[in-house]
């Protein structure tokens, strides 16, 4: 089946499924044929308002850094572990993460990306619970046959120059990595 259609069906299923959090669904966006999938934590206020992932300040930095490596935001796919905004931007609970897990798993199966870039601690530890983002960001890991690169969350990169520089440096590795595993 067509990937776009399959993703649309999955999004419709999520709209009617009994899931925690009552804010707007932020399913994800980008190319269904993307080779690279970026996964954040959960939508913030602006994302909730617009129904799109990473469209606030963190999103601006993410988009800019994607463009700096010569890619376009619309050619990758961007989503979150939890697809509705937790109140007051609190961390998603283990129960919320668990409830949204089957949908994320299906989304990954449909897109079938070559690389998953996990943005921040939540997304990284969802796949690889033993990793420490400060130590492991920018390194390459395997998870169920897929390549995973943990990166700092762009919100962390916005808080300080040192983290921002590391964030950009790790992004710069992506084009070569994708060529290597193609
Ligand atoms: N932070 C996230 O983790 N995801 C978004 O979509 C926006 C901010």
mmCIF file of N, CA, C and O and ligand atoms in Angstrom, residues 40-44 47 53-54 58 80 153, ligand 1:
data_model
loop_
_atom_site.group_PDB
_atom_site.id
_atom_site.type_symbol
_atom_site.label_atom_id
_atom_site.label_comp_id
_atom_site.label_asym_id
_atom_site.label_seq_id
_atom_site.Cartn_x
_atom_site.Cartn_y
_atom_site.Cartn_z
ATOM 1 N N UNK A 40 11.219 13.472 18.380
ATOM 2 C CA UNK A 40 11.333 14.275 19.595
ATOM 3 C C UNK A 40 10.538 13.644 20.730
ATOM 4 O O UNK A 40 10.170 12.462 20.680
ATOM 5 N N UNK A 41 10.260 14.468 21.717
ATOM 6 C CA UNK A 41 9.637 13.971 22.950
ATOM 7 C C UNK A 41 8.111 14.026 22.882
ATOM 8 O O UNK A 41 7.435 13.000 22.861
ATOM 9 N N UNK A 42 7.577 15.226 22.825
ATOM 10 C CA UNK A 42 6.127 15.447 22.768
ATOM 11 C C UNK A 42 5.906 16.876 22.289
ATOM 12 O O UNK A 42 6.778 17.727 22.463
ATOM 13 N N UNK A 43 4.747 17.152 21.699
ATOM 14 C CA UNK A 43 4.517 18.509 21.198
ATOM 15 C C UNK A 43 4.473 19.539 22.322
ATOM 16 O O UNK A 43 4.117 19.217 23.454
ATOM 17 N N UNK A 44 4.839 20.778 21.999
ATOM 18 C CA UNK A 44 4.704 21.905 22.926
ATOM 19 C C UNK A 44 3.447 22.691 22.563
ATOM 20 O O UNK A 44 2.612 22.228 21.773
ATOM 21 N N UNK A 47 3.040 23.624 18.792
ATOM 22 C CA UNK A 47 2.794 22.395 18.022
ATOM 23 C C UNK A 47 1.342 21.955 18.215
ATOM 24 O O UNK A 47 0.664 21.555 17.267
ATOM 25 N N UNK A 53 4.592 19.073 14.239
ATOM 26 C CA UNK A 53 5.712 18.906 15.162
ATOM 27 C C UNK A 53 6.803 19.967 14.931
ATOM 28 O O UNK A 53 7.000 20.432 13.808
ATOM 29 N N UNK A 54 7.493 20.333 16.003
ATOM 30 C CA UNK A 54 8.665 21.208 15.928
ATOM 31 C C UNK A 54 8.435 22.450 15.057
ATOM 32 O O UNK A 54 9.071 22.629 14.027
ATOM 33 N N UNK A 58 12.336 25.553 19.218
ATOM 34 C CA UNK A 58 13.157 24.347 18.994
ATOM 35 C C UNK A 58 13.067 23.914 17.534
ATOM 36 O O UNK A 58 14.060 23.500 16.934
ATOM 37 N N UNK A 80 7.122 12.703 17.098
ATOM 38 C CA UNK A 80 7.430 12.639 18.529
ATOM 39 C C UNK A 80 7.040 11.274 19.080
ATOM 40 O O UNK A 80 6.213 10.573 18.496
ATOM 41 N N UNK A 153 18.497 17.436 22.336
ATOM 42 C CA UNK A 153 17.225 18.046 21.946
ATOM 43 C C UNK A 153 17.519 19.497 21.547
ATOM 44 O O UNK A 153 18.327 20.169 22.205
HETATM 45 N N1 LIG B 1 9.735 19.509 21.490
HETATM 46 C C1 LIG B 1 9.525 18.227 21.099
HETATM 47 O O1 LIG B 1 10.075 17.292 21.658
HETATM 48 N N2 LIG B 1 8.695 18.042 20.092
HETATM 49 C C2 LIG B 1 8.078 19.014 19.420
HETATM 50 O O2 LIG B 1 7.333 18.729 18.489
HETATM 51 C C3 LIG B 1 8.336 20.331 19.855
HETATM 52 C C4 LIG B 1 9.157 20.559 20.883
#
